[in-house]
PDB file of C-alpha atoms and ligand atoms in Angstrom:
ATOM      1  CA  MET A   5       6.649 -29.523-132.394  1.00  0.00           C
ATOM      2  CA  ALA A   6       7.121 -29.752-136.106  1.00  0.00           C
ATOM      3  CA  VAL A   7       6.051 -31.825-139.061  1.00  0.00           C
ATOM      4  CA  LEU A   8       9.270 -33.100-140.628  1.00  0.00           C
ATOM      5  CA  PRO A   9       9.860 -33.844-144.319  1.00  0.00           C
ATOM      6  CA  ILE A  10       9.582 -37.552-145.131  1.00  0.00           C
ATOM      7  CA  ARG A  11      12.499 -39.154-146.960  1.00  0.00           C
ATOM      8  CA  MET A  12      11.670 -41.116-150.080  1.00  0.00           C
ATOM      9  CA  ILE A  13      12.966 -44.434-151.417  1.00  0.00           C
ATOM     10  CA  GLY A  14      16.442 -43.949-152.877  1.00  0.00           C
ATOM     11  CA  ASP A  15      17.576 -41.821-149.922  1.00  0.00           C
ATOM     12  CA  PRO A  16      20.532 -43.690-148.359  1.00  0.00           C
ATOM     13  CA  VAL A  17      19.297 -42.960-144.817  1.00  0.00           C
ATOM     14  CA  LEU A  18      16.469 -45.448-145.439  1.00  0.00           C
ATOM     15  CA  ARG A  19      19.012 -48.190-146.173  1.00  0.00           C
ATOM     16  CA  ARG A  20      21.270 -47.779-143.154  1.00  0.00           C
ATOM     17  CA  PRO A  21      20.750 -49.859-140.002  1.00  0.00           C
ATOM     18  CA  ALA A  22      19.698 -47.323-137.369  1.00  0.00           C
ATOM     19  CA  GLU A  23      21.906 -46.564-134.397  1.00  0.00           C
ATOM     20  CA  ARG A  24      20.790 -47.814-130.990  1.00  0.00           C
ATOM     21  CA  LEU A  25      20.532 -45.121-128.344  1.00  0.00           C
ATOM     22  CA  SER A  26      21.982 -45.173-124.850  1.00  0.00           C
ATOM     23  CA  PRO A  27      19.499 -44.370-122.059  1.00  0.00           C
ATOM     24  CA  GLU A  28      21.282 -41.029-121.548  1.00  0.00           C
ATOM     25  CA  ARG A  29      21.000 -40.096-125.202  1.00  0.00           C
ATOM     26  CA  LEU A  30      17.354 -41.163-125.266  1.00  0.00           C
ATOM     27  CA  ALA A  31      16.629 -38.932-122.262  1.00  0.00           C
ATOM     28  CA  SER A  32      18.249 -35.885-123.895  1.00  0.00           C
ATOM     29  CA  ALA A  33      16.075 -32.901-124.794  1.00  0.00           C
ATOM     30  CA  GLU A  34      17.124 -33.287-128.431  1.00  0.00           C
ATOM     31  CA  VAL A  35      15.893 -36.866-128.733  1.00  0.00           C
ATOM     32  CA  GLN A  36      12.727 -36.240-126.703  1.00  0.00           C
ATOM     33  CA  ALA A  37      11.811 -33.275-128.917  1.00  0.00           C
ATOM     34  CA  PHE A  38      12.540 -35.434-131.952  1.00  0.00           C
ATOM     35  CA  ILE A  39      10.118 -38.117-130.726  1.00  0.00           C
ATOM     36  CA  ASP A  40       7.380 -35.463-130.444  1.00  0.00           C
ATOM     37  CA  ASP A  41       8.116 -34.409-134.034  1.00  0.00           C
ATOM     38  CA  LEU A  42       8.102 -38.042-135.215  1.00  0.00           C
ATOM     39  CA  VAL A  43       4.624 -38.559-133.756  1.00  0.00           C
ATOM     40  CA  GLU A  44       3.352 -35.264-135.160  1.00  0.00           C
ATOM     41  CA  THR A  45       4.713 -36.138-138.609  1.00  0.00           C
ATOM     42  CA  MET A  46       3.148 -39.612-138.511  1.00  0.00           C
ATOM     43  CA  LYS A  47      -0.237 -38.148-137.627  1.00  0.00           C
ATOM     44  CA  ALA A  48      -0.025 -35.373-140.233  1.00  0.00           C
ATOM     45  CA  ALA A  49       0.707 -37.983-142.923  1.00  0.00           C
ATOM     46  CA  ASN A  50      -1.970 -40.445-141.686  1.00  0.00           C
ATOM     47  CA  GLY A  51       0.740 -43.057-141.197  1.00  0.00           C
ATOM     48  CA  ALA A  52       0.023 -46.229-139.229  1.00  0.00           C
ATOM     49  CA  GLY A  53       3.634 -45.979-138.129  1.00  0.00           C
ATOM     50  CA  LEU A  54       6.784 -43.994-138.762  1.00  0.00           C
ATOM     51  CA  ALA A  55      10.432 -44.780-138.132  1.00  0.00           C
ATOM     52  CA  ALA A  56      13.171 -42.241-137.421  1.00  0.00           C
ATOM     53  CA  PRO A  57      15.133 -42.952-140.643  1.00  0.00           C
ATOM     54  CA  GLN A  58      12.036 -41.902-142.613  1.00  0.00           C
ATOM     55  CA  VAL A  59      12.548 -38.382-141.337  1.00  0.00           C
ATOM     56  CA  GLY A  60      16.298 -38.474-141.812  1.00  0.00           C
ATOM     57  CA  ARG A  61      17.545 -39.627-138.379  1.00  0.00           C
ATOM     58  CA  SER A  62      19.403 -42.903-138.250  1.00  0.00           C
ATOM     59  CA  TRP A  63      18.202 -43.656-134.722  1.00  0.00           C
ATOM     60  CA  ALA A  64      16.485 -46.887-133.630  1.00  0.00           C
ATOM     61  CA  ILE A  65      13.186 -45.214-132.746  1.00  0.00           C
ATOM     62  CA  ALA A  66       9.804 -45.902-134.296  1.00  0.00           C
ATOM     63  CA  ALA A  67       6.178 -45.156-133.582  1.00  0.00           C
ATOM     64  CA  VAL A  68       2.988 -47.083-134.302  1.00  0.00           C
ATOM     65  CA  HIS A  69      -0.466 -45.621-133.949  1.00  0.00           C
ATOM     66  CA  VAL A  70      -3.711 -46.655-135.611  1.00  0.00           C
ATOM     67  CA  GLN A  71      -6.865 -44.732-134.817  1.00  0.00           C
ATOM     68  CA  ASP A  72      -9.510 -45.223-137.515  1.00  0.00           C
ATOM     69  CA  ASN A  73      -6.766 -44.752-140.100  1.00  0.00           C
ATOM     70  CA  PRO A  74      -8.040 -43.475-143.469  1.00  0.00           C
ATOM     71  CA  ARG A  75      -5.067 -44.957-145.371  1.00  0.00           C
ATOM     72  CA  TYR A  76      -5.764 -48.385-143.874  1.00  0.00           C
ATOM     73  CA  PRO A  77      -9.410 -48.443-142.729  1.00  0.00           C
ATOM     74  CA  TYR A  78      -9.326 -52.235-142.196  1.00  0.00           C
ATOM     75  CA  LYS A  79      -6.512 -52.044-139.614  1.00  0.00           C
ATOM     76  CA  PRO A  80      -7.586 -52.478-135.998  1.00  0.00           C
ATOM     77  CA  ASN A  81      -6.801 -49.547-133.722  1.00  0.00           C
ATOM     78  CA  VAL A  82      -3.477 -49.608-131.897  1.00  0.00           C
ATOM     79  CA  PRO A  83      -2.669 -47.141-129.112  1.00  0.00           C
ATOM     80  CA  LEU A  84       0.295 -44.845-129.705  1.00  0.00           C
ATOM     81  CA  THR A  85       3.408 -46.918-129.067  1.00  0.00           C
ATOM     82  CA  ILE A  86       6.969 -45.563-129.208  1.00  0.00           C
ATOM     83  CA  PHE A  87       9.638 -48.225-129.314  1.00  0.00           C
ATOM     84  CA  VAL A  88      13.375 -47.706-129.055  1.00  0.00           C
ATOM     85  CA  ASN A  89      16.217 -50.202-129.722  1.00  0.00           C
ATOM     86  CA  PRO A  90      13.725 -52.977-130.470  1.00  0.00           C
ATOM     87  CA  THR A  91      14.241 -56.655-131.012  1.00  0.00           C
ATOM     88  CA  LEU A  92      11.465 -58.563-132.744  1.00  0.00           C
ATOM     89  CA  THR A  93      10.816 -62.271-132.321  1.00  0.00           C
ATOM     90  CA  PRO A  94       8.258 -64.287-134.297  1.00  0.00           C
ATOM     91  CA  LEU A  95       6.196 -66.422-131.903  1.00  0.00           C
ATOM     92  CA  ASP A  96       5.251 -69.126-134.412  1.00  0.00           C
ATOM     93  CA  ASP A  97       5.506 -70.039-138.089  1.00  0.00           C
ATOM     94  CA  GLU A  98       2.170 -68.639-139.234  1.00  0.00           C
ATOM     95  CA  THR A  99       2.367 -65.991-141.913  1.00  0.00           C
ATOM     96  CA  ALA A 100      -0.034 -64.146-144.197  1.00  0.00           C
ATOM     97  CA  LEU A 101       0.477 -62.123-147.353  1.00  0.00           C
ATOM     98  CA  LEU A 102      -0.506 -58.556-146.487  1.00  0.00           C
ATOM     99  CA  TYR A 103      -0.793 -55.604-148.843  1.00  0.00           C
ATOM    100  CA  GLU A 104       1.529 -52.929-147.545  1.00  0.00           C
ATOM    101  CA  GLY A 105       2.309 -49.365-148.396  1.00  0.00           C
ATOM    102  CA  CYS A 106       4.833 -46.924-146.987  1.00  0.00           C
ATOM    103  CA  LEU A 107       5.065 -43.155-146.675  1.00  0.00           C
ATOM    104  CA  SER A 108       8.608 -43.432-148.089  1.00  0.00           C
ATOM    105  CA  VAL A 109       7.453 -45.387-151.154  1.00  0.00           C
ATOM    106  CA  PRO A 110       4.966 -43.094-152.865  1.00  0.00           C
ATOM    107  CA  ASP A 111       1.924 -44.552-154.577  1.00  0.00           C
ATOM    108  CA  LEU A 112       2.921 -48.189-154.421  1.00  0.00           C
ATOM    109  CA  ARG A 113       1.494 -51.175-152.601  1.00  0.00           C
ATOM    110  CA  GLY A 114       2.416 -54.834-152.751  1.00  0.00           C
ATOM    111  CA  ARG A 115       1.942 -58.111-150.960  1.00  0.00           C
ATOM    112  CA  VAL A 116       4.442 -59.007-148.262  1.00  0.00           C
ATOM    113  CA  PRO A 117       4.585 -62.163-146.126  1.00  0.00           C
ATOM    114  CA  ARG A 118       4.398 -61.260-142.430  1.00  0.00           C
ATOM    115  CA  HIS A 119       4.405 -63.291-139.247  1.00  0.00           C
ATOM    116  CA  MET A 120       1.024 -63.319-137.551  1.00  0.00           C
ATOM    117  CA  ALA A 121       2.391 -63.217-134.001  1.00  0.00           C
ATOM    118  CA  VAL A 122       5.505 -61.367-132.885  1.00  0.00           C
ATOM    119  CA  GLN A 123       6.997 -60.249-129.618  1.00  0.00           C
ATOM    120  CA  VAL A 124       8.661 -56.839-129.472  1.00  0.00           C
ATOM    121  CA  ASP A 125      11.145 -56.064-126.719  1.00  0.00           C
ATOM    122  CA  ALA A 126      12.230 -52.451-126.606  1.00  0.00           C
ATOM    123  CA  LEU A 127      12.511 -49.348-124.477  1.00  0.00           C
ATOM    124  CA  ASP A 128       9.704 -46.837-124.270  1.00  0.00           C
ATOM    125  CA  ARG A 129      10.528 -43.148-124.762  1.00  0.00           C
ATOM    126  CA  HIS A 130      11.397 -42.844-121.075  1.00  0.00           C
ATOM    127  CA  GLY A 131      13.909 -45.667-121.247  1.00  0.00           C
ATOM    128  CA  GLN A 132      11.682 -48.214-119.512  1.00  0.00           C
ATOM    129  CA  PRO A 133      11.763 -51.755-120.919  1.00  0.00           C
ATOM    130  CA  ILE A 134       8.578 -52.784-122.680  1.00  0.00           C
ATOM    131  CA  ARG A 135       7.503 -56.123-124.075  1.00  0.00           C
ATOM    132  CA  LEU A 136       4.465 -56.432-126.267  1.00  0.00           C
ATOM    133  CA  THR A 137       2.870 -59.137-128.338  1.00  0.00           C
ATOM    134  CA  ALA A 138       1.323 -58.093-131.630  1.00  0.00           C
ATOM    135  CA  ARG A 139      -0.923 -60.302-133.731  1.00  0.00           C
ATOM    136  CA  GLY A 140      -2.464 -60.302-137.185  1.00  0.00           C
ATOM    137  CA  LEU A 141      -2.404 -57.030-139.114  1.00  0.00           C
ATOM    138  CA  THR A 142      -0.911 -55.275-136.094  1.00  0.00           C
ATOM    139  CA  ALA A 143       1.972 -57.746-136.098  1.00  0.00           C
ATOM    140  CA  GLY A 144       2.512 -56.753-139.746  1.00  0.00           C
ATOM    141  CA  THR A 145       2.638 -53.077-138.826  1.00  0.00           C
ATOM    142  CA  PHE A 146       5.290 -53.685-136.163  1.00  0.00           C
ATOM    143  CA  GLN A 147       7.366 -55.813-138.567  1.00  0.00           C
ATOM    144  CA  HIS A 148       7.182 -53.046-141.191  1.00  0.00           C
ATOM    145  CA  GLU A 149       8.449 -50.395-138.741  1.00  0.00           C
ATOM    146  CA  PHE A 150      11.100 -52.729-137.326  1.00  0.00           C
ATOM    147  CA  ASP A 151      12.350 -53.307-140.883  1.00  0.00           C
ATOM    148  CA  HIS A 152      12.853 -49.562-141.329  1.00  0.00           C
ATOM    149  CA  LEU A 153      15.262 -49.613-138.385  1.00  0.00           C
ATOM    150  CA  GLU A 154      17.280 -52.322-140.142  1.00  0.00           C
ATOM    151  CA  GLY A 155      17.408 -50.419-143.422  1.00  0.00           C
ATOM    152  CA  ARG A 156      14.743 -52.521-145.128  1.00  0.00           C
ATOM    153  CA  LEU A 157      11.674 -51.407-147.067  1.00  0.00           C
ATOM    154  CA  PHE A 158       8.550 -53.440-147.787  1.00  0.00           C
ATOM    155  CA  VAL A 159       9.463 -53.650-151.475  1.00  0.00           C
ATOM    156  CA  ASP A 160      12.462 -55.816-150.460  1.00  0.00           C
ATOM    157  CA  ARG A 161      10.033 -58.404-149.117  1.00  0.00           C
ATOM    158  CA  VAL A 162       7.553 -58.458-151.971  1.00  0.00           C
ATOM    159  CA  VAL A 163       7.779 -62.052-153.195  1.00  0.00           C
ATOM    160  CA  ASP A 164       5.574 -61.693-156.257  1.00  0.00           C
ATOM    161  CA  ALA A 165       6.306 -58.419-158.063  1.00  0.00           C
ATOM    162  CA  SER A 166       3.073 -58.794-160.031  1.00  0.00           C
ATOM    163  CA  THR A 167       1.232 -57.773-156.828  1.00  0.00           C
ATOM    164  CA  LEU A 168       2.769 -54.277-156.974  1.00  0.00           C
ATOM    165  CA  CYS A 169       0.120 -51.660-157.696  1.00  0.00           C
ATOM    166  CA  THR A 170      -0.651 -47.987-157.326  1.00  0.00           C
ATOM    167  CA  TRP A 171      -3.008 -46.925-154.538  1.00  0.00           C
ATOM    168  CA  ASP A 172      -5.600 -46.078-157.143  1.00  0.00           C
ATOM    169  CA  ASN A 173      -5.411 -49.517-158.700  1.00  0.00           C
ATOM    170  CA  PHE A 174      -5.431 -51.137-155.275  1.00  0.00           C
ATOM    171  CA  ASP A 175      -8.779 -49.427-154.701  1.00  0.00           C
ATOM    172  CA  ARG A 176     -10.070 -50.357-158.151  1.00  0.00           C
ATOM    173  CA  PHE A 177      -8.921 -53.958-158.451  1.00  0.00           C
ATOM    174  CA  HIS A 178      -7.712 -55.396-155.141  1.00  0.00           C
ATOM    175  CA  ARG A 179      -9.263 -53.581-152.194  1.00  0.00           C
ATOM    176  CA  GLU A 180     -12.482 -55.559-151.997  1.00  0.00           C
ATOM    177  CA  ALA A 181     -10.805 -58.968-151.943  1.00  0.00           C
ATOM    178  CA  PHE A 182      -8.085 -57.830-149.558  1.00  0.00           C
ATOM    179  CA  VAL A 183     -10.497 -56.219-147.108  1.00  0.00           C
ATOM    180  CA  ALA A 184     -12.285 -59.584-146.870  1.00  0.00           C
ATOM    181  CA  GLU A 185      -8.921 -61.283-146.197  1.00  0.00           C
ATOM    182  CA  ALA A 186      -8.014 -58.594-143.664  1.00  0.00           C
ATOM    183  CA  ARG A 187     -11.289 -59.101-141.816  1.00  0.00           C
ATOM    184  CA  ALA A 188     -10.643 -62.843-141.666  1.00  0.00           C
ATOM    185  CA  ILE A 189      -7.150 -62.181-140.274  1.00  0.00           C
ATOM    186  CA  VAL A 190      -8.547 -59.862-137.595  1.00  0.00           C
ATOM    187  CA  GLN A 191     -11.121 -62.472-136.691  1.00  0.00           C
ATOM    188  CA  ARG A 192      -8.614 -65.294-136.556  1.00  0.00           C
ATOM    189  CA  TYR A 193      -5.669 -63.555-134.894  1.00  0.00           C
ATOM    190  CA  GLY A 194      -7.366 -60.731-133.075  1.00  0.00           C
ATOM    191  CA  GLY A 195      -5.201 -57.957-134.479  1.00  0.00           C
TER     192      GLY A 195
HETATM  193 NI1   NI B 226       7.163 -47.550-144.034  1.00  0.00          NI
END
């Protein structure tokens, strides 16, 4: 296994819709080894998720994993989930403005509207169909990773550019208020 270099905003691979994989291709040793590297890279970088284009592969594969994450301490834990060829469906019209960050967008956060309940249909790494419902902050995490597979970054969805801030200034000026909002979201939506 290897920790792969993370591609940064401006790299065209981040802007390309990722290629869907056939079950045969997904089962190949090359892709399976890549998935191990994707997970290792996500963990090494303390990411809440990581999508294949972020490490230079235009494949429709992403991972989400939150375990007492130091980058996002207010996010509820999410077991390691690999999803391949996903579709994402909002389950209702409720949205919230979440502060997001991204390993491919260094030192920037901003507020992004996200659906508070989504269904993800995908394949797991073994090619088995999976369907999961994500709510609250976790729904936001899945939408962020799904966007990567469509060539979108969170900055594309920032409605009010005056919310953009460095991580340092997030901590200094916005963290306290947002953590209170995040707690209310977890309480209300359970994720
Ligand atoms: Ni990201």
